[in-house]
XYZ file of C-alpha atoms in Angstrom:
226
model
C 0.204 0.443 0.270
C 1.628 3.811 -1.143
C 1.693 5.940 1.950
C -0.276 8.221 -0.722
C -3.652 5.186 -0.108
C -2.331 5.020 3.721
C -3.409 8.986 4.771
C -6.933 9.007 3.439
C -7.232 5.474 5.407
C -5.980 7.681 8.506
C -7.748 10.518 7.362
C -10.887 8.533 6.789
C -10.891 6.220 9.822
C -14.025 7.168 11.955
C -11.233 6.787 15.003
C -9.412 10.343 13.495
C -10.126 12.959 16.755
C -12.343 14.647 14.228
C -15.717 15.396 16.208
C -17.405 13.676 13.377
C -18.998 11.509 16.058
C -20.598 13.947 18.094
C -22.590 14.160 14.415
C -25.895 12.128 12.706
C -26.152 14.795 9.172
C -29.107 15.392 9.226
C -30.111 11.341 10.528
C -31.806 11.715 13.693
C -34.158 14.754 12.631
C -35.053 12.251 10.427
C -35.550 9.216 12.744
C -37.903 11.782 14.477
C -39.263 12.427 12.023
C -40.587 9.193 10.557
C -38.349 8.901 6.834
C -36.177 6.619 8.594
C -36.984 3.615 9.894
C -35.034 1.006 9.382
C -31.888 -0.525 6.938
C -34.029 0.969 3.396
C -34.962 3.977 4.869
C -31.203 4.645 6.454
C -29.967 3.928 2.039
C -32.426 5.864 0.736
C -31.530 9.316 3.207
C -28.071 8.294 2.629
C -27.826 8.307 -0.790
C -29.968 12.159 -0.859
C -27.448 12.799 1.429
C -24.670 12.055 -0.267
C -26.090 12.781 -3.863
C -26.264 17.136 -2.454
C -25.217 17.971 0.431
C -21.743 14.703 -0.012
C -20.669 16.232 -3.763
C -21.373 19.996 -2.266
C -18.768 19.222 0.400
C -16.686 16.765 -2.078
C -15.619 19.139 -4.386
C -14.979 22.078 -1.568
C -12.951 19.646 -0.183
C -11.327 18.557 -3.947
C -11.190 22.236 -4.925
C -8.688 23.163 -1.694
C -6.661 20.383 -2.048
C -6.126 20.878 -5.581
C -4.483 24.931 -4.545
C -7.853 26.837 -4.910
C -7.357 29.767 -1.884
C -9.002 27.807 1.012
C -10.577 31.951 2.136
C -12.015 32.060 -1.287
C -13.550 28.667 -0.895
C -14.320 28.584 2.459
C -16.428 31.791 1.482
C -18.374 29.657 -1.601
C -19.163 26.808 1.771
C -20.851 29.998 3.750
C -22.862 30.629 0.872
C -23.660 27.491 -0.321
C -24.996 26.754 3.756
C -28.500 28.296 3.780
C -28.898 27.285 7.236
C -27.452 29.269 10.229
C -27.097 25.618 12.313
C -25.321 24.194 10.131
C -22.610 26.494 9.124
C -22.480 27.458 12.984
C -21.627 23.266 13.364
C -19.303 23.680 9.917
C -16.865 25.888 11.287
C -16.931 23.378 15.316
C -15.589 20.658 12.665
C -13.385 22.530 10.931
C -11.465 23.508 14.582
C -11.727 20.100 15.700
C -10.079 18.400 12.186
C -7.537 21.148 12.014
C -6.685 20.451 16.184
C -5.904 17.168 14.959
C -4.715 17.530 10.924
C -1.918 20.189 13.148
C -1.158 16.691 15.501
C -0.872 14.668 12.354
C 0.303 16.621 9.204
C 1.318 19.661 10.267
C 2.406 22.502 7.730
C 2.752 25.927 6.887
C -0.674 26.092 5.202
C -3.090 24.526 7.423
C -1.451 27.152 10.319
C -2.136 30.252 7.868
C -5.266 29.046 7.933
C -5.685 28.327 12.113
C -4.529 31.923 12.247
C -7.215 33.855 9.674
C -9.833 31.760 10.466
C -9.820 31.346 14.160
C -13.231 30.337 14.584
C -12.666 28.135 12.014
C -13.460 27.730 8.811
C -15.327 25.240 6.824
C -15.038 21.654 7.547
C -14.677 20.422 3.765
C -11.895 23.674 3.306
C -10.403 22.548 6.381
C -10.135 18.764 5.333
C -9.099 19.781 1.481
C -6.378 21.665 2.816
C -5.378 18.660 5.333
C -4.957 16.619 2.144
C -2.515 18.774 0.381
C -0.449 18.745 3.584
C -0.883 14.840 3.734
C 0.456 14.183 -0.113
C -3.301 13.735 -1.288
C -4.765 14.696 -4.210
C -7.945 16.473 -5.068
C -9.587 12.718 -5.832
C -8.696 10.783 -2.579
C -9.601 14.112 -0.514
C -13.056 13.906 -2.432
C -13.373 10.327 -1.321
C -12.501 10.631 1.905
C -15.648 13.745 2.015
C -18.043 11.431 0.272
C -17.678 8.416 2.834
C -18.067 11.157 5.708
C -21.702 11.829 4.626
C -23.083 8.513 4.268
C -20.973 7.173 7.103
C -21.992 9.658 9.538
C -25.656 9.137 9.423
C -25.050 4.813 9.133
C -23.681 4.759 12.389
C -26.000 7.463 14.204
C -28.935 5.463 12.863
C -27.361 2.053 14.985
C -27.845 4.469 17.881
C -30.707 5.613 17.577
C -32.723 3.108 16.503
C -30.779 -0.037 17.112
C -30.286 -1.299 13.758
C -28.032 -4.019 12.939
C -24.713 -2.225 12.809
C -23.824 -5.098 9.520
C -27.403 -4.263 7.158
C -25.554 -0.448 7.861
C -22.631 -1.956 6.597
C -24.252 -3.350 3.344
C -25.919 -0.139 3.685
C -22.223 1.373 2.530
C -21.397 -1.272 0.533
C -24.312 -0.608 -1.787
C -23.453 2.463 -2.237
C -19.842 2.201 -3.018
C -20.022 2.537 -6.251
C -22.704 6.210 -6.100
C -19.284 7.425 -4.306
C -17.325 6.655 -6.453
C -18.950 8.165 -9.324
C -19.713 11.600 -6.824
C -16.084 11.392 -5.488
C -15.595 11.635 -9.324
C -17.681 14.210 -10.786
C -16.686 16.295 -7.360
C -13.039 15.963 -8.048
C -13.597 17.271 -11.795
C -15.454 20.211 -10.733
C -12.839 21.374 -8.839
C -10.308 21.370 -11.759
C -12.568 22.836 -13.473
C -12.548 25.594 -11.376
C -9.125 26.648 -10.816
C -9.742 27.582 -14.928
C -13.273 28.624 -14.442
C -13.836 29.812 -11.020
C -15.256 28.446 -7.559
C -19.024 28.608 -9.975
C -17.670 26.147 -11.579
C -17.858 23.366 -7.720
C -20.942 21.711 -7.017
C -24.306 24.185 -4.899
C -26.257 20.695 -4.774
C -28.936 21.939 -2.312
C -30.801 19.688 0.582
C -33.530 22.046 1.259
C -35.240 19.097 4.099
C -31.742 18.624 5.574
C -31.204 23.195 6.211
C -34.688 23.268 7.688
C -34.358 19.926 10.052
C -30.909 21.245 10.797
C -33.129 24.314 12.715
C -35.252 22.501 14.619
C -33.253 19.697 15.986
C -30.672 22.832 16.766
C -33.620 24.329 18.950
C -34.780 20.772 20.345
C -33.320 20.897 24.841
C -32.297 17.118 24.161
C -30.954 15.544 21.347
C -28.281 13.010 21.917
C -26.466 13.874 18.503
C -25.094 18.004 17.914
C -27.032 17.776 14.009
């Protein structure tokens, strides 16, 4: 296995201390609303998230890994995140990922971004810059981003519904070809953005995720931060 592949495994590992375990990616609200009740509905939820929020996050991460200005990409991330609750969560996750990444792959670029945005950059932007520091390219980090977009909700639903973890893993396995396709699309858009600008990046919307994120943030008791 190459060093680049090993770095990707470390970055995508659920045990990497980036804070993602505290977030359900909208799954907690979907479970409460009765939209996710079993393996089949989890698969549908993850597929929808993959092709919307996942594609957008992967494009942002890949663009940063490709060398676009992370501050400009962060502004593009803000424009693509209409929910205040999700914007705040993305920056919290960005801060946590930055802490872990600077310990694992210290670099002047990470230091500069942390200094420029002390309250945190959007998580996909940090992810892309971490990938550069770890020697990974746009396609590799796009794979990490899309996997995170579906693995987080799948893991959360195991806890929320006591879903058989084997069933949740089977959901991720069935989605694997779509993960590959979405990652490739995001990486291709990132490379086009080098010449065409940030408007070339995906901006797929998931209005229901935005609405339920705001509702979830107001719950007095919840298991997950999002």
